[in-house]
mmCIF file of C-alpha atoms in Angstrom:
data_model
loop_
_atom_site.group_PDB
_atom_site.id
_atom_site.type_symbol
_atom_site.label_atom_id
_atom_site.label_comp_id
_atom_site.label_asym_id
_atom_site.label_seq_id
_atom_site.Cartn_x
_atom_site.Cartn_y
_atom_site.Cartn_z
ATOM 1 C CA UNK A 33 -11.863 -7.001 5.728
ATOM 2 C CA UNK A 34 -10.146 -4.033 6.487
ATOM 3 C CA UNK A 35 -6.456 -4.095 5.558
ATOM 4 C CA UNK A 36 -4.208 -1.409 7.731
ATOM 5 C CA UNK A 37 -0.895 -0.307 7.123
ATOM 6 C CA UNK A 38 0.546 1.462 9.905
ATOM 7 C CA UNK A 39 3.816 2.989 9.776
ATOM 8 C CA UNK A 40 5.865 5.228 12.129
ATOM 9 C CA UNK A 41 9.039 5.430 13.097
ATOM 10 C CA UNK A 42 11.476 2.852 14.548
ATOM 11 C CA UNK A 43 12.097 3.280 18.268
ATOM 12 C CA UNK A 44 8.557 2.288 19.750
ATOM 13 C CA UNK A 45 8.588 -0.808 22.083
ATOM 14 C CA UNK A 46 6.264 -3.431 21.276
ATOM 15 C CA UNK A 47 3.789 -2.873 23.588
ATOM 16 C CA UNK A 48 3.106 0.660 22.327
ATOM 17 C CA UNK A 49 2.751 -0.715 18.339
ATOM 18 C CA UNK A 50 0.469 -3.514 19.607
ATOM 19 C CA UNK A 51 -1.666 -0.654 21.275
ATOM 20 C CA UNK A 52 -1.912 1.086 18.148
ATOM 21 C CA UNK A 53 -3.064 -1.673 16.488
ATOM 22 C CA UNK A 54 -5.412 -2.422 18.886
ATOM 23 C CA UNK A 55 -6.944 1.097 18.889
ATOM 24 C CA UNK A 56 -7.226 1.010 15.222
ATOM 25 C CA UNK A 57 -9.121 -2.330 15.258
ATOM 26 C CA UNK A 58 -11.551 -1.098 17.382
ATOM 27 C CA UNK A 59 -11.829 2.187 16.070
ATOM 28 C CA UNK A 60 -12.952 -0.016 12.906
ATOM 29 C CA UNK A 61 -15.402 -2.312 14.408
ATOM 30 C CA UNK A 62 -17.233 1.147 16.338
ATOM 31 C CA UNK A 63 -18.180 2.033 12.954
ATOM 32 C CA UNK A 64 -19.647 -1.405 11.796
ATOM 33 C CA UNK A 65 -16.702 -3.359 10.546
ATOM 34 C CA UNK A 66 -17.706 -6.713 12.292
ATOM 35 C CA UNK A 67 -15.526 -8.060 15.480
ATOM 36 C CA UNK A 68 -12.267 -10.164 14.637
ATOM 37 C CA UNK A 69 -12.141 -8.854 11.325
ATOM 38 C CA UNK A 70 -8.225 -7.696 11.997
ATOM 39 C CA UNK A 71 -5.403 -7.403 9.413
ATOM 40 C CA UNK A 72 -2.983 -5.485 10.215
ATOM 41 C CA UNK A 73 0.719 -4.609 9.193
ATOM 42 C CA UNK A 74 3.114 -2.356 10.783
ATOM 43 C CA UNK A 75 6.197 -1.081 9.353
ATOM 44 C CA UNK A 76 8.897 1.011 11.355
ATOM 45 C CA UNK A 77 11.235 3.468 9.525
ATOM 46 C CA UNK A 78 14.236 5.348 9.605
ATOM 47 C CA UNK A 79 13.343 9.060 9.949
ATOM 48 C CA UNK A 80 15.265 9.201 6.565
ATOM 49 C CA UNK A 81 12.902 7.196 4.732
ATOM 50 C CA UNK A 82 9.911 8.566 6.561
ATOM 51 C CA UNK A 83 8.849 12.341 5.083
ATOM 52 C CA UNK A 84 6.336 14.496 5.696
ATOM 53 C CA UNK A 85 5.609 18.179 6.048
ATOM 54 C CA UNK A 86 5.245 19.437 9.747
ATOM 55 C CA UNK A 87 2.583 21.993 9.504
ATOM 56 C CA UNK A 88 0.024 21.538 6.312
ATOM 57 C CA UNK A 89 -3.014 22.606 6.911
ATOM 58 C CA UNK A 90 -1.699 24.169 10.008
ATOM 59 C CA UNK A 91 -1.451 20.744 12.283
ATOM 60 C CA UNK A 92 1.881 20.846 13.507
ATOM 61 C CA UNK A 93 3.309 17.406 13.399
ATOM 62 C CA UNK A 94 6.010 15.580 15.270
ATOM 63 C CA UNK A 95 8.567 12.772 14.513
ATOM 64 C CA UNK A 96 5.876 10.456 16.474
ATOM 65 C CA UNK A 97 3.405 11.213 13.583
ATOM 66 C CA UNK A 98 1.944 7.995 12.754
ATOM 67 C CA UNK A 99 0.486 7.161 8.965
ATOM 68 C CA UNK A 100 -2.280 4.683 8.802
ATOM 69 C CA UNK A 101 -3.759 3.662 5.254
ATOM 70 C CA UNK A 102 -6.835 1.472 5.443
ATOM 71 C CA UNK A 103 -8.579 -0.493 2.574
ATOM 72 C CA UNK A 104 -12.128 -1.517 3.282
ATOM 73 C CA UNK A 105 -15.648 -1.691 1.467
ATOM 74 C CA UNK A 106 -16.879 1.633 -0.221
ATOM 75 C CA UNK A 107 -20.207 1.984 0.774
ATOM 76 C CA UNK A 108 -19.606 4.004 4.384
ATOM 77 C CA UNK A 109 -21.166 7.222 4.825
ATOM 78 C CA UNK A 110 -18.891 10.252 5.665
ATOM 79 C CA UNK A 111 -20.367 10.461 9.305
ATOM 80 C CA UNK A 112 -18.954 7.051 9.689
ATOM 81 C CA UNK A 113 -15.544 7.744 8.204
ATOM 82 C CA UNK A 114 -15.270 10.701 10.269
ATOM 83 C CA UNK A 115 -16.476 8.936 13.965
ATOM 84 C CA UNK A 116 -13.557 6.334 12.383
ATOM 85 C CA UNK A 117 -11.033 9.725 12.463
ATOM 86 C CA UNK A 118 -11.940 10.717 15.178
ATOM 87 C CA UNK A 119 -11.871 7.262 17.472
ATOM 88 C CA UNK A 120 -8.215 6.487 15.872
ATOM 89 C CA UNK A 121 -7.574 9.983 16.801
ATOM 90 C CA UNK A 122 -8.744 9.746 20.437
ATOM 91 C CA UNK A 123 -7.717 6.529 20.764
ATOM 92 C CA UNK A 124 -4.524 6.770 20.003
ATOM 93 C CA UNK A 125 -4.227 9.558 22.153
ATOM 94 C CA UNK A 126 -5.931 7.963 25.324
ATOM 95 C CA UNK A 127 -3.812 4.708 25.294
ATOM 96 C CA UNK A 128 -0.296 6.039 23.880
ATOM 97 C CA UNK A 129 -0.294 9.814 24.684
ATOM 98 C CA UNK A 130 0.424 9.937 21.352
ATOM 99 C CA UNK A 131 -0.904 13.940 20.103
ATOM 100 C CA UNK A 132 -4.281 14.363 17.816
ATOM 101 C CA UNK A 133 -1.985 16.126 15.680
ATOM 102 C CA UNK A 134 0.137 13.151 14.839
ATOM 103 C CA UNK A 135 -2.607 10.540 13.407
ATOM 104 C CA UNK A 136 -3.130 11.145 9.661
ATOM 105 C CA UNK A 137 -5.164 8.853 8.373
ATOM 106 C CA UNK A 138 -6.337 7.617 4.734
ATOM 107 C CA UNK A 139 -8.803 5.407 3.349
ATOM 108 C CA UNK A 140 -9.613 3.216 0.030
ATOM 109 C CA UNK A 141 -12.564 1.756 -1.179
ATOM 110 C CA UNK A 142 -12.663 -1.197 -3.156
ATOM 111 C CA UNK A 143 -15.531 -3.588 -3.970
ATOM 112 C CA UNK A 144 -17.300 -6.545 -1.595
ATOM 113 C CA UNK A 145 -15.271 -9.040 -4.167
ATOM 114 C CA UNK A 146 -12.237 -7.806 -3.694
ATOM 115 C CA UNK A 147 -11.615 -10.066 -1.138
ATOM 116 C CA UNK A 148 -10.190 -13.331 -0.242
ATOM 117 C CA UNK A 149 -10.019 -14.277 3.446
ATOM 118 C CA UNK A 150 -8.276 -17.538 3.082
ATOM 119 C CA UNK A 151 -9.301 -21.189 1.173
ATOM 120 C CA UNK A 152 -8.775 -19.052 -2.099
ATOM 121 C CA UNK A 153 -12.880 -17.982 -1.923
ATOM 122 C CA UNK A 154 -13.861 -14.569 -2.464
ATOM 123 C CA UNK A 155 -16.288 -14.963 0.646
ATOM 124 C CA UNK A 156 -18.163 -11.468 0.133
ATOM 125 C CA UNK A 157 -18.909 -12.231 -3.529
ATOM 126 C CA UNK A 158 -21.412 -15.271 -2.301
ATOM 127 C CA UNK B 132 0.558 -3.304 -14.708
ATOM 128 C CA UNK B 133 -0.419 -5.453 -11.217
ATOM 129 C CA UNK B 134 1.162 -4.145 -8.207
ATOM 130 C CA UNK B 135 1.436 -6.954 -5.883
ATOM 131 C CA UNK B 136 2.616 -6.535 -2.306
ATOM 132 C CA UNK B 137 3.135 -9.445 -0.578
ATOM 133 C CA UNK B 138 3.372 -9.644 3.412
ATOM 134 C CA UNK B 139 4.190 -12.143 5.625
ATOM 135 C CA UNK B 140 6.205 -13.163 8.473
ATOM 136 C CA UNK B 141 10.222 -13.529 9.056
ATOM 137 C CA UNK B 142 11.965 -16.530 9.147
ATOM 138 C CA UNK B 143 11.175 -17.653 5.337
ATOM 139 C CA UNK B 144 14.120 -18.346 2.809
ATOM 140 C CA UNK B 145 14.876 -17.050 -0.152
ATOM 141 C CA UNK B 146 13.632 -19.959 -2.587
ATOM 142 C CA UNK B 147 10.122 -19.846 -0.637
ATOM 143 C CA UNK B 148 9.832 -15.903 -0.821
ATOM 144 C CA UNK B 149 10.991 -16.455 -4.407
ATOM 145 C CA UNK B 150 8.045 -19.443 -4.627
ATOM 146 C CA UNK B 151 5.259 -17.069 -3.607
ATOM 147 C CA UNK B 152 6.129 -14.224 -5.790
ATOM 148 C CA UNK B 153 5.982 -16.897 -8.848
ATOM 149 C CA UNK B 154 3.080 -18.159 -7.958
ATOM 150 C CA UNK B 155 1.030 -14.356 -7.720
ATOM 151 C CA UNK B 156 2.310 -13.566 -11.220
ATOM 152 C CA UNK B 157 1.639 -17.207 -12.772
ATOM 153 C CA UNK B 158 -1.956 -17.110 -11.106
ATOM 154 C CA UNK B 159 -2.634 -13.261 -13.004
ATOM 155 C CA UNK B 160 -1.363 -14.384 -16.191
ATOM 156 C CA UNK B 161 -3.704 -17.422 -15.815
ATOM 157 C CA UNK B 162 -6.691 -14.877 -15.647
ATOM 158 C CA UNK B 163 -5.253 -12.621 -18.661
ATOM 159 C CA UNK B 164 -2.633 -10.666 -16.963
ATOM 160 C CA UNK B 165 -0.305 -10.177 -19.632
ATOM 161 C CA UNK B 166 2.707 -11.901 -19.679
ATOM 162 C CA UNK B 167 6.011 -10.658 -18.071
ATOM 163 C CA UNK B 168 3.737 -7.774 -16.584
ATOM 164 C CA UNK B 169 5.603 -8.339 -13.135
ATOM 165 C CA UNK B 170 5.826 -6.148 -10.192
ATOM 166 C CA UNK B 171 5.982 -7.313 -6.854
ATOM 167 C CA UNK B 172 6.963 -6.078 -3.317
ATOM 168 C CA UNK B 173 7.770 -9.097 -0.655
ATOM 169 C CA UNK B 174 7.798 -7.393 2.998
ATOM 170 C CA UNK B 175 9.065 -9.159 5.611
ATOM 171 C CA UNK B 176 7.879 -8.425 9.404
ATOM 172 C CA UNK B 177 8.550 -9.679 12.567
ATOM 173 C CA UNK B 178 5.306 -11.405 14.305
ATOM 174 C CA UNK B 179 4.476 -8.667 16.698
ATOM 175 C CA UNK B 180 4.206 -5.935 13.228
ATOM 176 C CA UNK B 181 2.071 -8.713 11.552
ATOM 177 C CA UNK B 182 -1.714 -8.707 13.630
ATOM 178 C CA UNK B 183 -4.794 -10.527 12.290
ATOM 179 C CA UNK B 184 -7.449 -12.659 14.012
ATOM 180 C CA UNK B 185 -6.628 -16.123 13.556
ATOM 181 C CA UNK B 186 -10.824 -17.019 13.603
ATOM 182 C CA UNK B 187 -12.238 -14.694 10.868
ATOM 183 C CA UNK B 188 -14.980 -15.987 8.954
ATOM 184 C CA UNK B 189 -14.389 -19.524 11.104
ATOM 185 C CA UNK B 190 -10.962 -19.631 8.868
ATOM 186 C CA UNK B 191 -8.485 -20.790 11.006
ATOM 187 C CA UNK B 192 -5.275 -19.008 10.543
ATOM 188 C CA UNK B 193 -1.504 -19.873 11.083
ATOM 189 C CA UNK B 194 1.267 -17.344 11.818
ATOM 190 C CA UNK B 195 2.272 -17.956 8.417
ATOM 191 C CA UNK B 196 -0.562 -15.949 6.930
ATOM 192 C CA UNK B 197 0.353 -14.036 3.814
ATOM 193 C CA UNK B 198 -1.118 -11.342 3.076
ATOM 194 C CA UNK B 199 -1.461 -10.174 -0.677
ATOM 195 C CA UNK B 200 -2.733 -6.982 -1.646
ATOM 196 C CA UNK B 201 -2.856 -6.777 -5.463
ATOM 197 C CA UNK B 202 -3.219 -2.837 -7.411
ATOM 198 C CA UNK B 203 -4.594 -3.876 -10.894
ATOM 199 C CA UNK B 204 -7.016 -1.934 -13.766
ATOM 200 C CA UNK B 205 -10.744 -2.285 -12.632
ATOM 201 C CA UNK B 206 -12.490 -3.914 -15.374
ATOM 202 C CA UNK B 207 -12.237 -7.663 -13.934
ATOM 203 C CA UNK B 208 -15.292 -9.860 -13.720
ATOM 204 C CA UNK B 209 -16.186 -11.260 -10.599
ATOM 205 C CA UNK B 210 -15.444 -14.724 -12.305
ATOM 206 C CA UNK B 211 -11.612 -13.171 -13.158
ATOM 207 C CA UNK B 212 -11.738 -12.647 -9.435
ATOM 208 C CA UNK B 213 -12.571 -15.903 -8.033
ATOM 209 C CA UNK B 214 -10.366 -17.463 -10.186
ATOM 210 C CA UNK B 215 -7.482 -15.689 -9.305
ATOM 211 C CA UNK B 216 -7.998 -16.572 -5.594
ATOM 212 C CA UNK B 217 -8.412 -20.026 -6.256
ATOM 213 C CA UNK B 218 -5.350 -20.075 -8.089
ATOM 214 C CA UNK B 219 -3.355 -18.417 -5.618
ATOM 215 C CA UNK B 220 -4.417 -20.378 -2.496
ATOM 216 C CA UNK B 221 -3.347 -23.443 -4.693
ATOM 217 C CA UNK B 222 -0.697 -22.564 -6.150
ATOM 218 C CA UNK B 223 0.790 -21.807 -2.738
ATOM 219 C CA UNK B 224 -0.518 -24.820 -1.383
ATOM 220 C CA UNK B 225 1.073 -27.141 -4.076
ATOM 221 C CA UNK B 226 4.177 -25.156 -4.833
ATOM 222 C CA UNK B 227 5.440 -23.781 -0.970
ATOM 223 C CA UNK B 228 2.527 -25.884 1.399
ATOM 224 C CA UNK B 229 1.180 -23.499 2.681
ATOM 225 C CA UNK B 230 -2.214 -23.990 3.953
ATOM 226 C CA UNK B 231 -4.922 -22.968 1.951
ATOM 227 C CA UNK B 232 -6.393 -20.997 5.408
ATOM 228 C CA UNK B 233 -3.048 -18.967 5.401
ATOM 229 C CA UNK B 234 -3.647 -16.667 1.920
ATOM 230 C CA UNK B 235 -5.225 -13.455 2.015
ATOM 231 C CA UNK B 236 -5.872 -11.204 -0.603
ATOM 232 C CA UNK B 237 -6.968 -8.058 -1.008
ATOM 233 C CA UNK B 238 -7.815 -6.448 -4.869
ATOM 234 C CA UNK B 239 -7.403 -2.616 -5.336
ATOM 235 C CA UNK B 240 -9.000 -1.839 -8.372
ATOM 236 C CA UNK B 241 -7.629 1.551 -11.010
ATOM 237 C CA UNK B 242 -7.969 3.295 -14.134
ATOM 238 C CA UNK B 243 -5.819 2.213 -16.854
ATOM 239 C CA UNK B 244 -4.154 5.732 -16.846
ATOM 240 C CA UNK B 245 -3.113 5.399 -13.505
ATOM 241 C CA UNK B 246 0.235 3.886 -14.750
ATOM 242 C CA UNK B 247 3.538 4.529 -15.930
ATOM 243 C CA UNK B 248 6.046 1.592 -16.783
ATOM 244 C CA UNK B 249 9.017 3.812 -17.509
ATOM 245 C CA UNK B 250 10.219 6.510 -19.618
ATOM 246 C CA UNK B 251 7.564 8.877 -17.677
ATOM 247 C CA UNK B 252 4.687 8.089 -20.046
ATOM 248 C CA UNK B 253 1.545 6.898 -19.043
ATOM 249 C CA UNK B 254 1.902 3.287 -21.873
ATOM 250 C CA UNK B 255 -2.237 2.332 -21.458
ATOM 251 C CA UNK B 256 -3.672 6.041 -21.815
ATOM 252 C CA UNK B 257 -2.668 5.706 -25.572
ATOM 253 C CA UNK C 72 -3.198 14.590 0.609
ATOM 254 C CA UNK C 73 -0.702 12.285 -1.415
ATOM 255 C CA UNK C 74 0.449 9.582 0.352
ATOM 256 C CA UNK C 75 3.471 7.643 -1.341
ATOM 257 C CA UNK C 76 5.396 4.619 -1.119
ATOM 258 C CA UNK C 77 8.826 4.828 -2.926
ATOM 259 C CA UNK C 78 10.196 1.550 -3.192
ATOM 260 C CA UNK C 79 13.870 0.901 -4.630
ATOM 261 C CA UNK C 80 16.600 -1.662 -3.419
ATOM 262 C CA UNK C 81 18.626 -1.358 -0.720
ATOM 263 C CA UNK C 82 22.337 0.451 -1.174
ATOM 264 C CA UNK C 83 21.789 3.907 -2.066
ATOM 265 C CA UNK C 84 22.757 6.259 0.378
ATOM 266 C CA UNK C 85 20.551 9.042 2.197
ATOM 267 C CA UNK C 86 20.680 11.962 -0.250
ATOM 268 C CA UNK C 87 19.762 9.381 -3.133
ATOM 269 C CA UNK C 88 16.783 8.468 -1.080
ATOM 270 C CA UNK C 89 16.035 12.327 -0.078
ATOM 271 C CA UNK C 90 16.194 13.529 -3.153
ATOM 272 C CA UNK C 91 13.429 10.889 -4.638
ATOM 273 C CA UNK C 92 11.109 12.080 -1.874
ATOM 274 C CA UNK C 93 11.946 15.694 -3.024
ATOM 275 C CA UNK C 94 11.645 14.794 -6.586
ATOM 276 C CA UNK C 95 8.425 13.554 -5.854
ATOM 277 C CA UNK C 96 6.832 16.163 -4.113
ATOM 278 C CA UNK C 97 7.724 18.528 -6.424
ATOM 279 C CA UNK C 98 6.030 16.931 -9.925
ATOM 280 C CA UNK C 99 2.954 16.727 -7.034
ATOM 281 C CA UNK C 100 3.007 20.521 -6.537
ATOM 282 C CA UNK C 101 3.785 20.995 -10.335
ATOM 283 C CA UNK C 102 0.201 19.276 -11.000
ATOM 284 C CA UNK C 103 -1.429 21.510 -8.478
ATOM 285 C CA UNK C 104 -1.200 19.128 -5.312
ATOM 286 C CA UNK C 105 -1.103 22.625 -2.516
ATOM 287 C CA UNK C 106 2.574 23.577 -1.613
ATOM 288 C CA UNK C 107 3.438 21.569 2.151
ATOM 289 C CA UNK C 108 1.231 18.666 1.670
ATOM 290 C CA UNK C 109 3.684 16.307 1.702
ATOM 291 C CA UNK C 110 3.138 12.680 3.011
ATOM 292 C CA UNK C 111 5.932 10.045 1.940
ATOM 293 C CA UNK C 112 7.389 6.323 2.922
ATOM 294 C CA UNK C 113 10.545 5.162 1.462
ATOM 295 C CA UNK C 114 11.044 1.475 1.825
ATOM 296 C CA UNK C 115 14.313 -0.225 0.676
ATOM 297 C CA UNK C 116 14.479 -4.153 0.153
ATOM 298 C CA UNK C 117 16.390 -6.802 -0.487
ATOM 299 C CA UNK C 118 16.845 -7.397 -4.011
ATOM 300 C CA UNK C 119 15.464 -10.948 -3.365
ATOM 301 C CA UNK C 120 12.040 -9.461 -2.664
ATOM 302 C CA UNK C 121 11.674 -6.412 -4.960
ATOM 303 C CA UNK C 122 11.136 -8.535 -8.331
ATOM 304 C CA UNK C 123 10.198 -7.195 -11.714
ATOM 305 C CA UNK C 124 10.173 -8.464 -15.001
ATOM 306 C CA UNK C 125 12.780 -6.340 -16.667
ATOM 307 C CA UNK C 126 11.818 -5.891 -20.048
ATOM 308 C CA UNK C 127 7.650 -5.882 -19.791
ATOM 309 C CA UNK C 128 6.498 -3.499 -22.931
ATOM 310 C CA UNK C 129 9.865 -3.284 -24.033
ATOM 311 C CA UNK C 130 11.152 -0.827 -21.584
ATOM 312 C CA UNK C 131 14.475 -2.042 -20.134
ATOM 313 C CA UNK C 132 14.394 -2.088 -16.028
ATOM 314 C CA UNK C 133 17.850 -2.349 -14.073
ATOM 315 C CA UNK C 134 17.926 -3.350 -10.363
ATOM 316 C CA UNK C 135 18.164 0.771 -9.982
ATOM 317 C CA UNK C 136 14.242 0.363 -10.666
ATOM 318 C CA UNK C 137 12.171 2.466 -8.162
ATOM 319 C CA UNK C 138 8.611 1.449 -7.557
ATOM 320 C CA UNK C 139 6.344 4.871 -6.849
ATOM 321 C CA UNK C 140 2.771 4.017 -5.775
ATOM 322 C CA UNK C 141 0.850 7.538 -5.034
ATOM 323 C CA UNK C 142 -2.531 7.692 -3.513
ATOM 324 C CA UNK C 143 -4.537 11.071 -3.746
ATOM 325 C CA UNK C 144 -7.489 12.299 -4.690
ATOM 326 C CA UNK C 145 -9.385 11.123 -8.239
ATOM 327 C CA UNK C 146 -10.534 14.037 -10.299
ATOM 328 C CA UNK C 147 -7.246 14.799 -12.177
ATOM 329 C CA UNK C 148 -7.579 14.850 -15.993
ATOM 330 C CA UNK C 149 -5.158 12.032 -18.334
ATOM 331 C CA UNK C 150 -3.050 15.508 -18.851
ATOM 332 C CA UNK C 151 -2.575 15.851 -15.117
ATOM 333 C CA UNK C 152 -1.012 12.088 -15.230
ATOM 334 C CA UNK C 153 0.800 12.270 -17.814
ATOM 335 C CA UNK C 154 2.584 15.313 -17.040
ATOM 336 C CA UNK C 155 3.257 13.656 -13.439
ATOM 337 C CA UNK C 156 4.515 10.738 -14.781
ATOM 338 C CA UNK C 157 7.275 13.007 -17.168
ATOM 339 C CA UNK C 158 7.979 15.580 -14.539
ATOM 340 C CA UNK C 159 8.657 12.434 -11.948
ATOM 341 C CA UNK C 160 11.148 10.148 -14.540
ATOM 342 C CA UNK C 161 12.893 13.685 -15.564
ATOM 343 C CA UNK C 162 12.798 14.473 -12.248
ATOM 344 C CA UNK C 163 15.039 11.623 -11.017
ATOM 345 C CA UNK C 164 16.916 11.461 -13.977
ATOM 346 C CA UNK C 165 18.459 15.052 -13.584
ATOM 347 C CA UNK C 166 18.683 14.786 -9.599
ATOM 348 C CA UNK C 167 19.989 11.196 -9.428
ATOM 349 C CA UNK C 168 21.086 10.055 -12.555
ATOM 350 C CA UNK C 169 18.304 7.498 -12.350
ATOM 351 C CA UNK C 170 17.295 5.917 -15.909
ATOM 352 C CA UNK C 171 13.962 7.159 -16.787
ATOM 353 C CA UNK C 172 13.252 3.507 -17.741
ATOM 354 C CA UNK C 173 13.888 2.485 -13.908
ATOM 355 C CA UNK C 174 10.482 5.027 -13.131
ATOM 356 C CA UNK C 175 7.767 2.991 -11.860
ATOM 357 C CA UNK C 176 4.542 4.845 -11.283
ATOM 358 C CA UNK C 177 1.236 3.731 -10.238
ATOM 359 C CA UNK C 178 -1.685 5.923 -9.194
ATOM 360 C CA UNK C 179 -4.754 5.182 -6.773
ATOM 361 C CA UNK C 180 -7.617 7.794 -6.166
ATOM 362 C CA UNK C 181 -9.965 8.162 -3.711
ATOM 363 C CA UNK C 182 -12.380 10.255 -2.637
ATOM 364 C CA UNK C 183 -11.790 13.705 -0.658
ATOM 365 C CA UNK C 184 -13.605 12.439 2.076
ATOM 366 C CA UNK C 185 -10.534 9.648 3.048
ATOM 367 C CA UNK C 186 -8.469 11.991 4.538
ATOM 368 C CA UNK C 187 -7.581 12.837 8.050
ATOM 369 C CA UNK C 188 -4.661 15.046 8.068
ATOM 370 C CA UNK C 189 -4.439 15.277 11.894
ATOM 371 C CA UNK C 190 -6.813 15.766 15.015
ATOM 372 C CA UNK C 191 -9.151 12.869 14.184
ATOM 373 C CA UNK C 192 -10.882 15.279 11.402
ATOM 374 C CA UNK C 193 -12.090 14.973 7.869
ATOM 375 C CA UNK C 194 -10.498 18.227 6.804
ATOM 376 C CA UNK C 195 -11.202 17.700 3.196
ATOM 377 C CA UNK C 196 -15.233 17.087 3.847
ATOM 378 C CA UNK C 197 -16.120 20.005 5.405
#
């Protein structure tokens, strides 16, 4: 069910967008969401078109930041959203080098119904 | 008022990207969307930017997935729901053949005051 | 803690594009979003997939038509929105000569708890 959007910069090779990907989807299933349950789109930008402010809150970010928005079931508990933060966080760090400071990360909740995982069925409604 | 984004893979042409876009706004109408209330956001991506498990739920999927993520006002019955899935998957089936397996979609749900259609002022807060 | 998409066509130049972003951020701050948090994707598309019915409620869209999809936090009254959605369409209009007609604005809240603004932490739950 979850539905990422991941978007950073252009000027990553392949291989280091397919590891983010892949840290985000497991991230995701160490908090419950079940295995294979991966959709995932990622969209490089121009540094023109991609804006943010280097140091709210005091984090000082880098053109490498990387902005991940994920839609999934409301219903998680705020321990699990923040182990999710924190594994994306690590993760991404770990298999990319990419800094702790450059992973911000947002979530929305919609309903079980909300859905449709193919054959036009809303298969969480059942 | 819907906000559709639509994602899928390069290599489509124009008439077919054109085809799916018809088909989203023809399938709300059908469940009381009103007419010519039409926004939509194709995205095209190149296969290694475009991740999902092609076994999910035992639905097999294709690389020509789409992915639909639809903002609309919360409100919608769970019938509203199912029938808009339905008629998406066939519509795209009968009107681009695209496999039935191949459509995902994903409902965000908002207040009615969450929207402007122009002229800065929020039309459904009224 | 906003995160927005800015969607227009392709074929306006850099400053047009900045100056949304700046636009933006500003009607955020003037609705009490804190100074510096500033988190913003501009995406520009073919005019083949950005499609819109031009006249829905009687307001009339030109391809100029820029698509503004903000996510941050609910808990802002119909007066927050609405003056937003002005300061945002007056906004562009006086920076960019954009027709406040061409202001598309759609709103998505979530809790404070969906944040991770850097280093794999929930700042807003603590």
């Amino acid at each position: 069910m979850p539905l990422a959007r991941i978007d950073l910069v252009k000027g990553k090779d392949e291989k280091y967008r397919q590891e983010i990907g892949r840290v985000v989807y497991e991230a995701l299933t160490g908090v419950g969401v079940p295995q294979d349950d991966r959709f995932q789109i990622v969209t490089e930008h121009d540094a023109a078109n991609f804006l943010f402010a280097p140091d709210y809150l005091g984090i000082h970010r880098s053109p490498e930041l990387v902005m991940i928005q994920i839609t999934w079931n409301a219903g998680r508990t705020v321990q699990q959203k923040q182990a999710l933060f924190r594994a994306i966080a690590d993760g991404l760090h770990e298999a990319v080098g990419l800094r702790r400071e450059d992973v911000f990360i947002n979530l929305v909740e919609v309903a079980k119904k909300n859905w449709s995982f193919g054959n036009g069925i809303a298969q969480y409604a059942v």
